[in-house]
Amino acid sequence: DLWDADDYVEDYEDFLASLPGSQIFVLAPPPYIAYEDQWGDVDDSPINNELGDIVAAIAARKGYTFVDVYAAFLALGDDIDDYYVDDDGIHPNEDGNA
């Protein structure tokens, strides 16, 4: 298994610590809605199950602004596909990054 939440938190916090004096916004990633699981099992994806809570907790603990991109994408409803690169279901396109 490549995913380790504790390692992720440690690496993320180390990265943030390398930016002293910066205004930092911590973003939850958009949902993983892959087609035919080309990037792995959607149901087991840390993106959909853990990552938003982890980065929200880091932001709260460190006093950074948290932006819930995950929830914003889900709010798009049936139009969510229009905001990903060529139906890959993981990488936001230009509109998804707006």
Backbone as a chain_set.jsonl record, in Angstrom:
{"seq": "DLWDADDYVEDYEDFLASLPGSQIFVLAPPPYIAYEDQWGDVDDSPINNELGDIVAAIAARKGYTFVDVYAAFLALGDDIDDYYVDDDGIHPNEDGNA", "coords": {"N": [[0.846, -1.175, 0.0], [0.683, 2.123, -0.937], [-0.143, 4.396, 0.364], [0.139, 6.277, 3.27], [-1.126, 7.754, 5.954], [0.034, 9.049, 8.189], [2.668, 9.567, 7.322], [2.032, 11.272, 5.227], [0.917, 13.51, 6.57], [3.148, 14.337, 8.071], [4.98, 14.987, 5.985], [3.508, 16.99, 4.664], [3.226, 18.959, 6.648], [5.927, 19.532, 7.042], [6.524, 20.652, 4.563], [4.858, 22.955, 4.619], [6.039, 24.284, 6.749], [8.322, 25.12, 5.553], [7.751, 27.473, 4.386], [7.933, 30.093, 5.663], [6.32, 33.047, 6.834], [4.569, 33.227, 4.733], [1.336, 33.653, 3.201], [-0.933, 31.225, 3.613], [-3.061, 28.931, 2.06], [-4.893, 26.091, 2.519], [-5.948, 23.428, 0.654], [-8.578, 21.114, 0.184], [-8.534, 18.312, -1.938], [-10.192, 17.982, -5.184], [-12.979, 15.691, -5.665], [-12.274, 12.27, -6.429], [-13.355, 10.871, -9.237], [-13.011, 8.804, -11.018], [-13.19, 7.086, -14.137], [-13.994, 3.831, -14.754], [-12.136, 3.075, -12.876], [-9.459, 3.848, -13.511], [-7.389, 5.07, -12.12], [-7.133, 3.639, -9.85], [-9.096, 2.128, -7.201], [-12.046, 3.793, -6.684], [-13.668, 3.765, -4.391], [-11.898, 3.078, -2.365], [-10.13, 5.112, -2.312], [-7.839, 7.401, -0.875], [-8.238, 10.082, -1.385], [-10.988, 10.423, -1.543], [-11.762, 9.494, 0.924], [-10.138, 10.19, 3.181], [-8.342, 12.359, 2.866], [-9.368, 15.044, 2.724], [-10.29, 15.527, 5.367], [-7.881, 15.251, 6.718], [-6.235, 17.354, 5.697], [-7.823, 19.515, 6.411], [-7.688, 19.356, 9.188], [-4.956, 19.851, 9.565], [-4.823, 22.487, 8.621], [-6.483, 23.774, 10.513], [-5.081, 23.266, 12.885], [-2.699, 24.624, 12.421], [-3.539, 27.169, 11.909], [-4.172, 28.059, 9.349], [-5.946, 29.092, 6.381], [-8.611, 27.137, 5.274], [-9.781, 25.612, 2.333], [-12.469, 24.084, 0.952], [-12.38, 22.371, -1.601], [-13.218, 19.905, -2.438], [-15.927, 19.652, -1.518], [-17.006, 21.776, -2.968], [-16.775, 20.872, -5.613], [-18.443, 18.596, -5.499], [-20.863, 19.879, -5.184], [-21.456, 20.635, -7.724], [-22.985, 18.756, -8.881], [-24.63, 16.911, -11.42], [-23.127, 18.093, -13.407], [-20.482, 17.813, -12.831], [-18.551, 16.364, -14.282], [-17.786, 18.064, -16.307], [-15.731, 19.569, -15.368], [-13.307, 18.337, -15.248], [-10.226, 17.12, -16.674], [-10.533, 15.934, -19.853], [-12.33, 13.729, -19.213], [-10.912, 12.288, -17.217], [-11.363, 12.221, -14.541], [-9.905, 12.952, -12.298], [-8.05, 15.06, -12.518], [-8.475, 18.489, -12.446], [-9.779, 20.588, -15.023], [-9.289, 23.639, -16.98], [-11.612, 25.129, -16.336], [-12.264, 23.841, -13.955], [-10.218, 24.638, -12.355], [-10.723, 27.264, -12.017]], "CA": [[0.0, 0.0, 0.0], [1.506, 3.32, -1.065], [-0.703, 5.484, 1.159], [0.335, 6.268, 4.715], [-1.636, 9.044, 6.414], [0.996, 9.688, 9.084], [3.747, 10.102, 6.479], [1.479, 12.399, 4.479], [0.818, 14.649, 7.491], [4.506, 14.785, 8.373], [5.526, 15.642, 4.796], [2.728, 18.204, 4.397], [3.595, 19.95, 7.644], [7.31, 19.943, 6.74], [6.449, 21.562, 3.423], [4.292, 24.226, 5.078], [7.035, 24.935, 7.609], [9.376, 25.676, 4.699], [7.203, 28.694, 3.789], [7.676, 31.065, 6.726], [5.872, 34.373, 6.433], [3.668, 33.156, 3.572], [-0.095, 33.484, 3.436], [-1.144, 29.851, 3.15], [-4.407, 28.379, 1.92], [-4.825, 24.64, 2.421], [-7.099, 22.992, -0.126], [-8.952, 19.712, 0.016], [-8.553, 18.039, -3.378], [-11.512, 17.634, -5.728], [-13.244, 14.25, -5.563], [-11.788, 11.332, -7.445], [-14.545, 10.253, -9.843], [-12.428, 8.13, -12.18], [-13.999, 6.221, -14.978], [-13.461, 2.477, -14.81], [-11.059, 2.941, -11.89], [-8.142, 3.901, -14.138], [-6.395, 5.55, -11.158], [-7.323, 2.864, -8.63], [-10.472, 1.952, -6.732], [-12.643, 5.031, -6.194], [-14.189, 3.565, -3.04], [-10.786, 2.967, -1.422], [-9.213, 6.225, -2.536], [-7.65, 8.354, 0.225], [-8.793, 11.376, -1.798], [-12.411, 10.44, -1.215], [-12.053, 8.978, 2.26], [-9.343, 10.705, 4.293], [-7.481, 13.509, 2.613], [-10.012, 16.304, 3.097], [-10.265, 15.662, 6.823], [-6.491, 15.403, 7.14], [-5.74, 18.703, 5.411], [-8.62, 20.445, 7.218], [-7.126, 19.314, 10.536], [-3.669, 20.551, 9.507], [-5.119, 23.924, 8.508], [-7.008, 24.245, 11.802], [-4.005, 23.189, 13.88], [-1.658, 25.603, 12.103], [-4.141, 28.489, 11.752], [-4.242, 28.418, 7.938], [-7.277, 29.097, 5.772], [-8.953, 25.881, 4.601], [-10.717, 25.746, 1.219], [-13.004, 22.748, 0.683], [-12.59, 22.173, -3.039], [-13.965, 18.648, -2.555], [-17.352, 19.959, -1.394], [-17.401, 22.658, -4.077], [-16.963, 20.038, -6.803], [-19.653, 17.779, -5.316], [-22.019, 20.753, -5.352], [-21.719, 20.791, -9.158], [-23.978, 17.743, -9.248], [-24.452, 16.177, -12.674], [-22.181, 18.794, -14.274], [-19.133, 17.674, -12.3], [-17.647, 15.859, -15.331], [-17.34, 19.176, -17.15], [-14.657, 20.294, -14.691], [-12.116, 17.487, -15.237], [-9.506, 16.982, -17.944], [-10.884, 14.839, -20.761], [-12.964, 12.583, -18.558], [-10.03, 11.426, -16.435], [-11.976, 12.105, -13.225], [-9.027, 13.26, -11.169], [-7.342, 16.332, -12.73], [-9.369, 19.566, -12.885], [-9.412, 21.318, -16.248], [-9.209, 25.096, -16.779], [-12.805, 25.559, -15.588], [-12.174, 23.272, -12.616], [-9.214, 25.391, -11.604], [-11.129, 28.674, -11.928]], "C": [[0.894, 1.243, 0.0], [1.07, 4.44, -0.135], [-0.428, 5.274, 2.633], [-0.02, 7.654, 5.236], [-0.638, 9.771, 7.31], [2.164, 10.292, 8.316], [3.269, 11.326, 5.71], [1.43, 13.656, 5.36], [2.202, 15.201, 7.784], [5.108, 15.547, 7.19], [4.821, 16.966, 4.508], [3.122, 19.311, 5.372], [5.037, 20.427, 7.461], [7.325, 20.93, 5.581], [5.931, 22.933, 3.854], [5.286, 25.003, 5.95], [8.152, 25.576, 6.792], [8.95, 26.996, 4.05], [6.95, 29.776, 4.839], [7.28, 32.423, 6.16], [4.923, 34.387, 5.249], [2.212, 33.107, 4.027], [-0.463, 32.15, 2.812], [-2.629, 29.506, 3.161], [-4.24, 26.88, 1.707], [-6.103, 24.162, 1.745], [-7.323, 21.49, -0.015], [-8.999, 19.46, -1.482], [-9.977, 17.813, -3.871], [-11.729, 16.13, -5.626], [-12.629, 13.482, -6.721], [-13.01, 10.602, -7.983], [-14.151, 9.449, -11.074], [-13.418, 7.21, -12.873], [-13.297, 4.884, -15.1], [-12.216, 2.315, -13.947], [-9.657, 3.006, -12.487], [-7.042, 4.404, -13.217], [-6.49, 4.774, -9.847], [-8.793, 2.856, -8.226], [-11.001, 3.243, -6.1], [-13.081, 4.886, -4.733], [-13.091, 3.499, -1.979], [-9.823, 4.143, -1.503], [-9.079, 7.117, -1.3], [-8.212, 9.733, -0.114], [-10.246, 11.482, -1.367], [-12.711, 10.068, 0.23], [-11.337, 9.673, 3.409], [-8.75, 12.088, 4.077], [-8.099, 14.844, 3.011], [-9.981, 16.549, 4.584], [-8.853, 15.907, 7.339], [-6.01, 16.83, 6.901], [-6.547, 19.761, 6.17], [-8.07, 20.509, 8.645], [-5.777, 20.035, 10.589], [-3.907, 22.055, 9.473], [-5.591, 24.487, 9.849], [-5.9, 24.302, 12.854], [-2.968, 24.29, 13.683], [-2.205, 27.019, 11.916], [-4.18, 28.982, 10.314], [-5.691, 28.408, 7.463], [-7.478, 27.783, 5.034], [-10.0, 26.15, 3.528], [-11.172, 24.34, 0.838], [-13.383, 22.599, -0.786], [-13.41, 20.9, -3.274], [-15.475, 18.921, -2.526], [-17.841, 20.833, -2.54], [-17.631, 21.858, -5.356], [-18.215, 19.179, -6.67], [-20.911, 18.598, -5.53], [-22.358, 20.985, -6.819], [-22.737, 19.78, -9.659], [-23.639, 17.036, -10.54], [-23.446, 16.827, -13.617], [-20.733, 18.604, -13.855], [-18.126, 17.221, -13.365], [-17.065, 16.975, -16.185], [-16.128, 19.9, -16.574], [-13.373, 19.47, -14.538], [-11.512, 17.408, -16.632], [-9.995, 15.735, -18.67], [-11.391, 13.573, -20.084], [-11.994, 11.698, -17.78], [-10.495, 11.301, -14.987], [-11.081, 12.393, -12.044], [-8.351, 14.625, -11.302], [-8.315, 17.404, -13.213], [-8.855, 20.221, -14.159], [-9.364, 22.81, -15.946], [-10.406, 25.604, -15.979], [-12.765, 25.048, -14.145], [-11.171, 23.983, -11.739], [-9.595, 26.865, -11.43], [-11.647, 29.036, -10.552]], "O": [[1.767, 1.381, 0.858], [1.853, 5.353, 0.127], [-0.728, 4.214, 3.183], [0.704, 8.618, 4.988], [-0.483, 10.987, 7.198], [2.604, 11.401, 8.62], [4.007, 12.299, 5.557], [1.853, 14.732, 4.938], [2.404, 16.415, 7.747], [5.678, 16.623, 7.367], [5.467, 17.951, 4.15], [3.325, 20.458, 4.973], [5.336, 21.597, 7.699], [8.05, 21.925, 5.612], [6.509, 23.958, 3.49], [5.353, 26.231, 5.887], [8.849, 26.468, 7.277], [9.698, 27.57, 3.259], [5.849, 30.324, 4.894], [7.822, 32.885, 5.156], [4.512, 35.459, 4.804], [1.899, 32.587, 5.098], [-0.318, 31.969, 1.603], [-3.343, 29.754, 4.132], [-3.518, 26.457, 0.805], [-7.206, 24.456, 2.206], [-6.384, 20.698, -0.108], [-9.463, 20.32, -2.23], [-10.867, 17.491, -3.084], [-10.765, 15.372, -5.513], [-12.491, 13.99, -7.834], [-13.629, 9.808, -7.274], [-14.885, 9.421, -12.062], [-14.335, 6.653, -12.27], [-12.137, 4.817, -15.505], [-11.341, 1.506, -14.258], [-8.759, 2.3, -12.028], [-5.865, 4.187, -13.503], [-5.967, 5.227, -8.83], [-9.623, 3.512, -8.855], [-10.462, 3.721, -5.102], [-12.879, 5.8, -3.933], [-13.333, 3.829, -0.818], [-8.8, 4.151, -0.818], [-10.085, 7.545, -0.736], [-8.619, 10.471, 0.783], [-10.679, 12.526, -0.88], [-13.82, 10.31, 0.708], [-11.878, 9.739, 4.513], [-8.669, 12.889, 5.008], [-7.412, 15.692, 3.581], [-9.68, 17.658, 5.026], [-8.65, 16.674, 8.28], [-5.441, 17.45, 7.799], [-6.001, 20.802, 6.533], [-7.995, 21.585, 9.239], [-5.491, 20.748, 11.551], [-3.268, 22.808, 10.208], [-5.145, 25.556, 10.269], [-5.799, 25.266, 13.614], [-2.425, 24.824, 14.65], [-1.432, 27.967, 11.78], [-4.217, 30.189, 10.074], [-6.553, 27.783, 8.082], [-6.619, 27.362, 4.259], [-10.991, 26.836, 3.781], [-10.357, 23.504, 0.447], [-14.553, 22.69, -1.156], [-14.207, 20.837, -4.21], [-16.208, 18.472, -3.407], [-18.957, 20.656, -3.029], [-18.573, 22.131, -6.099], [-18.974, 19.047, -7.63], [-21.919, 18.075, -6.006], [-23.441, 21.484, -7.128], [-23.288, 19.938, -10.748], [-22.503, 16.609, -10.744], [-22.96, 16.172, -14.538], [-19.838, 19.183, -14.471], [-16.973, 17.653, -13.346], [-15.968, 16.839, -16.725], [-15.557, 20.764, -17.24], [-12.467, 19.85, -13.797], [-12.198, 17.602, -17.636], [-9.883, 14.621, -18.16], [-10.916, 12.474, -20.369], [-12.209, 10.49, -17.682], [-10.076, 10.385, -14.278], [-11.45, 12.112, -10.904], [-8.105, 15.284, -10.291], [-8.919, 17.253, -14.275], [-7.65, 20.387, -14.347], [-9.396, 23.205, -14.781], [-10.248, 26.407, -15.059], [-13.185, 25.748, -13.223], [-11.266, 23.934, -10.512], [-8.879, 27.623, -10.776], [-12.027, 30.183, -10.317]]}, "num_chains": 1, "name": "protein.A"}
